[in-house]
PDB file of C-alpha atoms in Angstrom:
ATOM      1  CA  UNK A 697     -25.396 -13.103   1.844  1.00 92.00           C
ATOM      2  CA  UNK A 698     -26.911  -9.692   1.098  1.00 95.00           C
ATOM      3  CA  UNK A 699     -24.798  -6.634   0.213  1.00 97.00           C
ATOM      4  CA  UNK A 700     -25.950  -3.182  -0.091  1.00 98.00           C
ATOM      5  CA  UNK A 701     -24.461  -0.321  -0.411  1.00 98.00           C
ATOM      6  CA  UNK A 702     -25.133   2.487   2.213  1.00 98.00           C
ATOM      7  CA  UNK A 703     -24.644   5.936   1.364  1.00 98.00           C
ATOM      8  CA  UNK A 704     -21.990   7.402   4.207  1.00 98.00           C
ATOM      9  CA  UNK A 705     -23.418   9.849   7.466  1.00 98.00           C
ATOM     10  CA  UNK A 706     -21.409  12.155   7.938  1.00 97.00           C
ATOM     11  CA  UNK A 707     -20.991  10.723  11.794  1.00 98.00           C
ATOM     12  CA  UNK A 708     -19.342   7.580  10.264  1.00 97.00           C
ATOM     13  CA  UNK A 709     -16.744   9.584   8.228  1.00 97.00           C
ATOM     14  CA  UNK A 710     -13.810   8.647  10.683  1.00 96.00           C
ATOM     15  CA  UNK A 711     -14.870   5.327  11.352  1.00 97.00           C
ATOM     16  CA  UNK A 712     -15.223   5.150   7.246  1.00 97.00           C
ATOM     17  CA  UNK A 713     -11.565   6.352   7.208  1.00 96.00           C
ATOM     18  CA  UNK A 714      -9.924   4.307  10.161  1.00 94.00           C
ATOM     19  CA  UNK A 715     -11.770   0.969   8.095  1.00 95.00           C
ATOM     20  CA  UNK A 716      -9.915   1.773   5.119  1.00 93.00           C
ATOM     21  CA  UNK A 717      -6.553   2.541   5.996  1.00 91.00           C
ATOM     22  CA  UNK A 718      -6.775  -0.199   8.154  1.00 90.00           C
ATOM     23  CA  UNK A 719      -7.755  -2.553   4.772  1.00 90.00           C
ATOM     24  CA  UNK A 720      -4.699  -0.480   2.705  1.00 84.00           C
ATOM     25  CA  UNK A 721      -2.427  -1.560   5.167  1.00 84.00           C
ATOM     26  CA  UNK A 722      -3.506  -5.087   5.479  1.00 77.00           C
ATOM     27  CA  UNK A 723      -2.286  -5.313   2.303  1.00 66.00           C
ATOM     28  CA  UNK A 724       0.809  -3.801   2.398  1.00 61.00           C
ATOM     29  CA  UNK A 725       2.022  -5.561   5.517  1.00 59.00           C
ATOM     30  CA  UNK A 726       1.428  -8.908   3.772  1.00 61.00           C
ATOM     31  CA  UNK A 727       2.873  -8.171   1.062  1.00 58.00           C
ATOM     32  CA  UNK A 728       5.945  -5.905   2.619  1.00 53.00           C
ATOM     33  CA  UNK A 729       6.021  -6.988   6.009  1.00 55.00           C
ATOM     34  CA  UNK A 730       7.844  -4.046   8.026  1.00 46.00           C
ATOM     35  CA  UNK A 731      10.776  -4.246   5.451  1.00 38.00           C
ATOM     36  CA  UNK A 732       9.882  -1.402   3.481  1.00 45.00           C
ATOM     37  CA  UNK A 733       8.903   1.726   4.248  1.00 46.00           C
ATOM     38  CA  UNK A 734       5.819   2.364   1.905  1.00 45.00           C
ATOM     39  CA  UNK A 735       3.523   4.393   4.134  1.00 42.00           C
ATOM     40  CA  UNK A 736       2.396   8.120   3.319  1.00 43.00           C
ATOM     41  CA  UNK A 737       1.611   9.233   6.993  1.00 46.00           C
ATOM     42  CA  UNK A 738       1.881   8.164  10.159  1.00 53.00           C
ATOM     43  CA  UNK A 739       2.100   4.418   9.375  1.00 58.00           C
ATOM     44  CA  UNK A 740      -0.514   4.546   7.070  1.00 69.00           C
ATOM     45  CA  UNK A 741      -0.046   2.910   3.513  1.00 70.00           C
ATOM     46  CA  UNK A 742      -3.102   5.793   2.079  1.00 81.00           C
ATOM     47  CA  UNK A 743      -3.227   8.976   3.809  1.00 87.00           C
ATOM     48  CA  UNK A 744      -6.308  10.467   5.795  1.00 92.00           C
ATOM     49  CA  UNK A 745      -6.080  13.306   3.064  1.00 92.00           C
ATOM     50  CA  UNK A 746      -6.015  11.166   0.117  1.00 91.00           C
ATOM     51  CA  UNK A 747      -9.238   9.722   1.613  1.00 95.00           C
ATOM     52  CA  UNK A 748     -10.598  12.799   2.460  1.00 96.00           C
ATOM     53  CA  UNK A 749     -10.211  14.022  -0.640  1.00 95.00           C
ATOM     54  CA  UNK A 750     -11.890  11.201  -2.561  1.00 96.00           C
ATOM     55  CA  UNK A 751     -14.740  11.210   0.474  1.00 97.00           C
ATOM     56  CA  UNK A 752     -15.245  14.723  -1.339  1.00 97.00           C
ATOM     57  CA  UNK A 753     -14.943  14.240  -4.794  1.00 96.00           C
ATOM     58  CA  UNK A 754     -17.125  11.576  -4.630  1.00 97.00           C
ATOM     59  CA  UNK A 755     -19.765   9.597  -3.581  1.00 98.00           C
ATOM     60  CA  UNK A 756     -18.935   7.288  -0.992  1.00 98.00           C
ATOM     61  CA  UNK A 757     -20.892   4.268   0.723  1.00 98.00           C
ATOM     62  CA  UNK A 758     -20.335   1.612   3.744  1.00 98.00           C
ATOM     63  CA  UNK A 759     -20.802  -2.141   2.582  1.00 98.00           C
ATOM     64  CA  UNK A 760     -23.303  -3.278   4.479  1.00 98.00           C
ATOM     65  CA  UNK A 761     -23.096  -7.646   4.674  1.00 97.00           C
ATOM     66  CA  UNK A 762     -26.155  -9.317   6.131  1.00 94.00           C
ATOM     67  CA  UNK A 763     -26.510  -5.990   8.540  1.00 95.00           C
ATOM     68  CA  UNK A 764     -23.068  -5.525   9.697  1.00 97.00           C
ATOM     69  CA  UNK A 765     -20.529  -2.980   8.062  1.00 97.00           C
ATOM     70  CA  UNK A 766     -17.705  -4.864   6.250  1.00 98.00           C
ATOM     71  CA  UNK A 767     -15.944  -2.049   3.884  1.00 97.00           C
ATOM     72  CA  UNK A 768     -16.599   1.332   1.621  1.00 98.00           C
ATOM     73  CA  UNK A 769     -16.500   2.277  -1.494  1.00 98.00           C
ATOM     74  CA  UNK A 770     -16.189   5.363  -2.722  1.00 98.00           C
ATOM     75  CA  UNK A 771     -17.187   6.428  -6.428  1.00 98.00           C
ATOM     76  CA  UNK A 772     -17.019   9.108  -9.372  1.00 98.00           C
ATOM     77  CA  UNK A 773     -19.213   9.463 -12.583  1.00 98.00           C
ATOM     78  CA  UNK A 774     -19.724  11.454 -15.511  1.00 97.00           C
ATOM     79  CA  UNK A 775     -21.949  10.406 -18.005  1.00 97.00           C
ATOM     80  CA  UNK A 776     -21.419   7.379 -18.952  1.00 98.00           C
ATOM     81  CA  UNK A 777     -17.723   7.168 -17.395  1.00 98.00           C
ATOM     82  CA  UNK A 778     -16.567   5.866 -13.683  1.00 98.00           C
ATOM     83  CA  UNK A 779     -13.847   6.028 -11.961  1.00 98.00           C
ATOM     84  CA  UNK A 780     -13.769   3.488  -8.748  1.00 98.00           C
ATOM     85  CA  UNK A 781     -11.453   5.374  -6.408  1.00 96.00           C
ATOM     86  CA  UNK A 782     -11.535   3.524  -3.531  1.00 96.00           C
ATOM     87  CA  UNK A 783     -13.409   0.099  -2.894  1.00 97.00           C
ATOM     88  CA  UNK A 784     -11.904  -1.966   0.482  1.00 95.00           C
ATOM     89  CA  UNK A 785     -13.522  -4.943   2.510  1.00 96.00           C
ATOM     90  CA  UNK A 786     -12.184  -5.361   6.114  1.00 94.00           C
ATOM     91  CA  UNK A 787      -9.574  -8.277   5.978  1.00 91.00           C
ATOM     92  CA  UNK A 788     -11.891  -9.998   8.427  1.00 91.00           C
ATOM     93  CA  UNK A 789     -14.153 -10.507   5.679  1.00 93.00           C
ATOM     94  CA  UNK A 790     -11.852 -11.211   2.949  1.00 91.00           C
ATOM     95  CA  UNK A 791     -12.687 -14.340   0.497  1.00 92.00           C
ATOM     96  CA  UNK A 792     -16.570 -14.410   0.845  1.00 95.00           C
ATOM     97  CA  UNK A 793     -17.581 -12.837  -1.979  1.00 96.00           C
ATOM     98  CA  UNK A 794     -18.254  -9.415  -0.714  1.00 97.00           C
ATOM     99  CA  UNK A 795     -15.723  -7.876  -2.861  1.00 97.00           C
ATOM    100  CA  UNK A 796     -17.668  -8.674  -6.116  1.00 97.00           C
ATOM    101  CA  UNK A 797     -21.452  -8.434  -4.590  1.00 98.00           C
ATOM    102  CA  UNK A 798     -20.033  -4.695  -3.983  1.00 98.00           C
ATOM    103  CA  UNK A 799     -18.723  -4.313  -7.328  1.00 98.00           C
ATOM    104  CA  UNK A 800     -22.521  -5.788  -8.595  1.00 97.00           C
ATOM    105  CA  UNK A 801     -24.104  -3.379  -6.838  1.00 98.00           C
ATOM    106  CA  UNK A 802     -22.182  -0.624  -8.060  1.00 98.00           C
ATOM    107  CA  UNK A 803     -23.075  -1.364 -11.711  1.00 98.00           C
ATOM    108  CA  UNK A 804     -26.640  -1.728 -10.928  1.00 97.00           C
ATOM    109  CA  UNK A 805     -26.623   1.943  -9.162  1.00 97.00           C
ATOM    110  CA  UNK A 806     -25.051   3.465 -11.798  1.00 98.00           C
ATOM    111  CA  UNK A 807     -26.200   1.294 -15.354  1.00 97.00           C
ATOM    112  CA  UNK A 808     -25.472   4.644 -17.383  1.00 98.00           C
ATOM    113  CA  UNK A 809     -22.129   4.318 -16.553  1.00 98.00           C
ATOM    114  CA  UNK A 810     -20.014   2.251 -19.744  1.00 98.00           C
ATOM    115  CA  UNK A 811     -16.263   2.375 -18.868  1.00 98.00           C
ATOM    116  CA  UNK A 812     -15.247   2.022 -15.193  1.00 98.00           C
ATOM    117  CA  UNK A 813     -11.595   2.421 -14.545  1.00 97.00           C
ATOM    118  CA  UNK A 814      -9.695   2.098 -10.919  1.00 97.00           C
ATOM    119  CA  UNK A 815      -5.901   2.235 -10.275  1.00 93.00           C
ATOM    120  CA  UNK A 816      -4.251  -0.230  -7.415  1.00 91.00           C
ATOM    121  CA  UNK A 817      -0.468  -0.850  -6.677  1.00 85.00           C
ATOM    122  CA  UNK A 818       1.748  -3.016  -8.746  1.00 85.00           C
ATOM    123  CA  UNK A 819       2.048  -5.083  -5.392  1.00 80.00           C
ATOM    124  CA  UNK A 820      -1.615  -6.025  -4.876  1.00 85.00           C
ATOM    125  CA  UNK A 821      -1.920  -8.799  -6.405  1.00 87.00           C
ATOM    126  CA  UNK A 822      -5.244 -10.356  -4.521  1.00 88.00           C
ATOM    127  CA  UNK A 823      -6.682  -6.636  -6.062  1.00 92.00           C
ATOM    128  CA  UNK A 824      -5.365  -7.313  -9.648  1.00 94.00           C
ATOM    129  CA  UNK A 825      -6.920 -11.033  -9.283  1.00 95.00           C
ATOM    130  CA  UNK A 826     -10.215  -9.525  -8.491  1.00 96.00           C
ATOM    131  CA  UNK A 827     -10.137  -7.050 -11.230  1.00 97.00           C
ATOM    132  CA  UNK A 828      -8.932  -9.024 -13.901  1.00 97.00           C
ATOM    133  CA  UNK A 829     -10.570 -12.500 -12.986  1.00 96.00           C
ATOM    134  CA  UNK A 830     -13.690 -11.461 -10.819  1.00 96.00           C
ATOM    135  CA  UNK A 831     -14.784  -8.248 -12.311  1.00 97.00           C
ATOM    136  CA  UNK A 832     -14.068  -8.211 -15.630  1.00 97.00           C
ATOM    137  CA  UNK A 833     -11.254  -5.061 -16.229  1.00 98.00           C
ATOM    138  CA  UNK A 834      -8.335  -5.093 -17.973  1.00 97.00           C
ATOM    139  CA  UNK A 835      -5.790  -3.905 -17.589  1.00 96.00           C
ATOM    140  CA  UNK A 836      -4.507  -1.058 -20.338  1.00 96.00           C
ATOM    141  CA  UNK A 837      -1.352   1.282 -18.392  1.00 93.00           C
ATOM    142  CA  UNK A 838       0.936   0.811 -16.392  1.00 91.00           C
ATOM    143  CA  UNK A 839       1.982   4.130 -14.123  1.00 87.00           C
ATOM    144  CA  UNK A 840       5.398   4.278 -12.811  1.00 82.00           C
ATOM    145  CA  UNK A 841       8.094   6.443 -12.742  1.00 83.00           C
ATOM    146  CA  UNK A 842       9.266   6.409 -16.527  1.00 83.00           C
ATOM    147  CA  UNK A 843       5.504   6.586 -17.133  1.00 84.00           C
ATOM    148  CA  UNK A 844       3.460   8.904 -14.578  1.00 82.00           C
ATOM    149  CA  UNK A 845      -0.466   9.017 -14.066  1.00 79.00           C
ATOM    150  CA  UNK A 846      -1.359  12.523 -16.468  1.00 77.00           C
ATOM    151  CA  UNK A 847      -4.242  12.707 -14.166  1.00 72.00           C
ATOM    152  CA  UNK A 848      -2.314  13.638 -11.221  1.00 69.00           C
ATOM    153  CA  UNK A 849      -1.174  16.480  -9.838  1.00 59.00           C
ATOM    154  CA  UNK A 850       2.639  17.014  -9.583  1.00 58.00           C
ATOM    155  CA  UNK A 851       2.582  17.177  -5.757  1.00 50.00           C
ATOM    156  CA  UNK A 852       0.872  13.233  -5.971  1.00 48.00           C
ATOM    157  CA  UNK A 853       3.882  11.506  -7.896  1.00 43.00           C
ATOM    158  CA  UNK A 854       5.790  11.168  -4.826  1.00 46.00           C
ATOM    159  CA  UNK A 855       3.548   7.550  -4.979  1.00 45.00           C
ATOM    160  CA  UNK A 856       6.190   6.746  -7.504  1.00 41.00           C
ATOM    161  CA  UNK A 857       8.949   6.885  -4.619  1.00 48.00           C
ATOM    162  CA  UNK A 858       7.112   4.636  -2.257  1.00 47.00           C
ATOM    163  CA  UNK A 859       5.877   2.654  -5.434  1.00 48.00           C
ATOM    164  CA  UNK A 860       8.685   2.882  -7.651  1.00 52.00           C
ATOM    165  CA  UNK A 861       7.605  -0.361  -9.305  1.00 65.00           C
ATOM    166  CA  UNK A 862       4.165   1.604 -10.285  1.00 85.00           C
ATOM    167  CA  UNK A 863       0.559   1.533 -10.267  1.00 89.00           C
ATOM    168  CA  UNK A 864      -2.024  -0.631 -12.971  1.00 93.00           C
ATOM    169  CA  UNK A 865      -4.788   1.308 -14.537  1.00 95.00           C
ATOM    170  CA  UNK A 866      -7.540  -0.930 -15.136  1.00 97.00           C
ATOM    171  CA  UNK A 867     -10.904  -0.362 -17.346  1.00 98.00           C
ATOM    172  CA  UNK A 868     -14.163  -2.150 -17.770  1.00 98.00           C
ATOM    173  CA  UNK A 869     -16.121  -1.432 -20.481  1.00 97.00           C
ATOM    174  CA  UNK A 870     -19.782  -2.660 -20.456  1.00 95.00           C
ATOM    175  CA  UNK A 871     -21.648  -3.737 -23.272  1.00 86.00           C
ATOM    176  CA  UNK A 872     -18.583  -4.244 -25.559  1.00 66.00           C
TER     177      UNK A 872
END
């Protein structure tokens, strides 16, 4: 299977959207079922804005498997630090290796790049897997309401109260 990593039109930017939340909540609802209420907006476990605003703070991409869109990604660098803000693969596609062909690529677009670090919810435990065990991060902080993410603005900690359990910080470092 080929992956690449297409660069998002701005004509796909809703479609690019609708594909992720509907990957957050995929998640969620396995994990969750309809037994908690963990969803920002209008039964949606990440928000449009959230995504919007990491569509613009970043650069984002459509996984592209053997010619068919599967997923996004969306990334930030700065020297040679990353932050992976968003990576998601359509739960169609889940468990075929697309996750980790994506994260391959992403190293070999950015090879200046020698600590990555993502985030992902205490409750995602196919995402820690595939950090931890697929993609080499570990995991250094745990974000939760005793312990909040300094990075974030104050108007963004109301994650902790539909997370109160708390988010993982995760970092790869290349090299080392």
């Amino acid at each position: 299977m080929v992956v690449e990593l297409i660069p998002l039109k701005e004509q796909d930017r809703n479609q690019f959207i609708l594909d992720n939340q509907e990957a957050f909540n995929y998640g969620a609802l396995e994990e969750f079922g309809r037994r908690d209420d963990h969803f920002e907006e209008d039964e949606q476990i990440i928000s449009r804005e959230t995504i919007e605003r990491s569509i613009e703070a970043g650069e984002a991409y459509r996984i592209v498997a053997d010619g068919e869109v599967v997923g996004g990604v969306i990334l930030r660098t700065d020297g040679d630090r990353g932050d992976l803000d968003i990576l998601f693969v359509s739960p169609s596609c889940h468990s075929k290796g697309i996750g980790y062909k994506t994260w391959c690529e992403v190293e070999k677009l950015h090879p200046e790049v020698k600590v990555w670090e993502t985030v992902t919810p205490y409750f995602e435990a196919r995402n820690i897997h595939f950090y931890v065990n697929r993609c080499g991060f570990h995991i250094v902080e745990f974000y939760n309401k005793y312990h909040r993410d300094p990075n974030e603005p104050e108007e963004d900690h109301g994650m902790d109260d539909q997370f109160p359990a708390g988010m993982f910080r995760f970092e790869k470092r290349i090299g080392s």
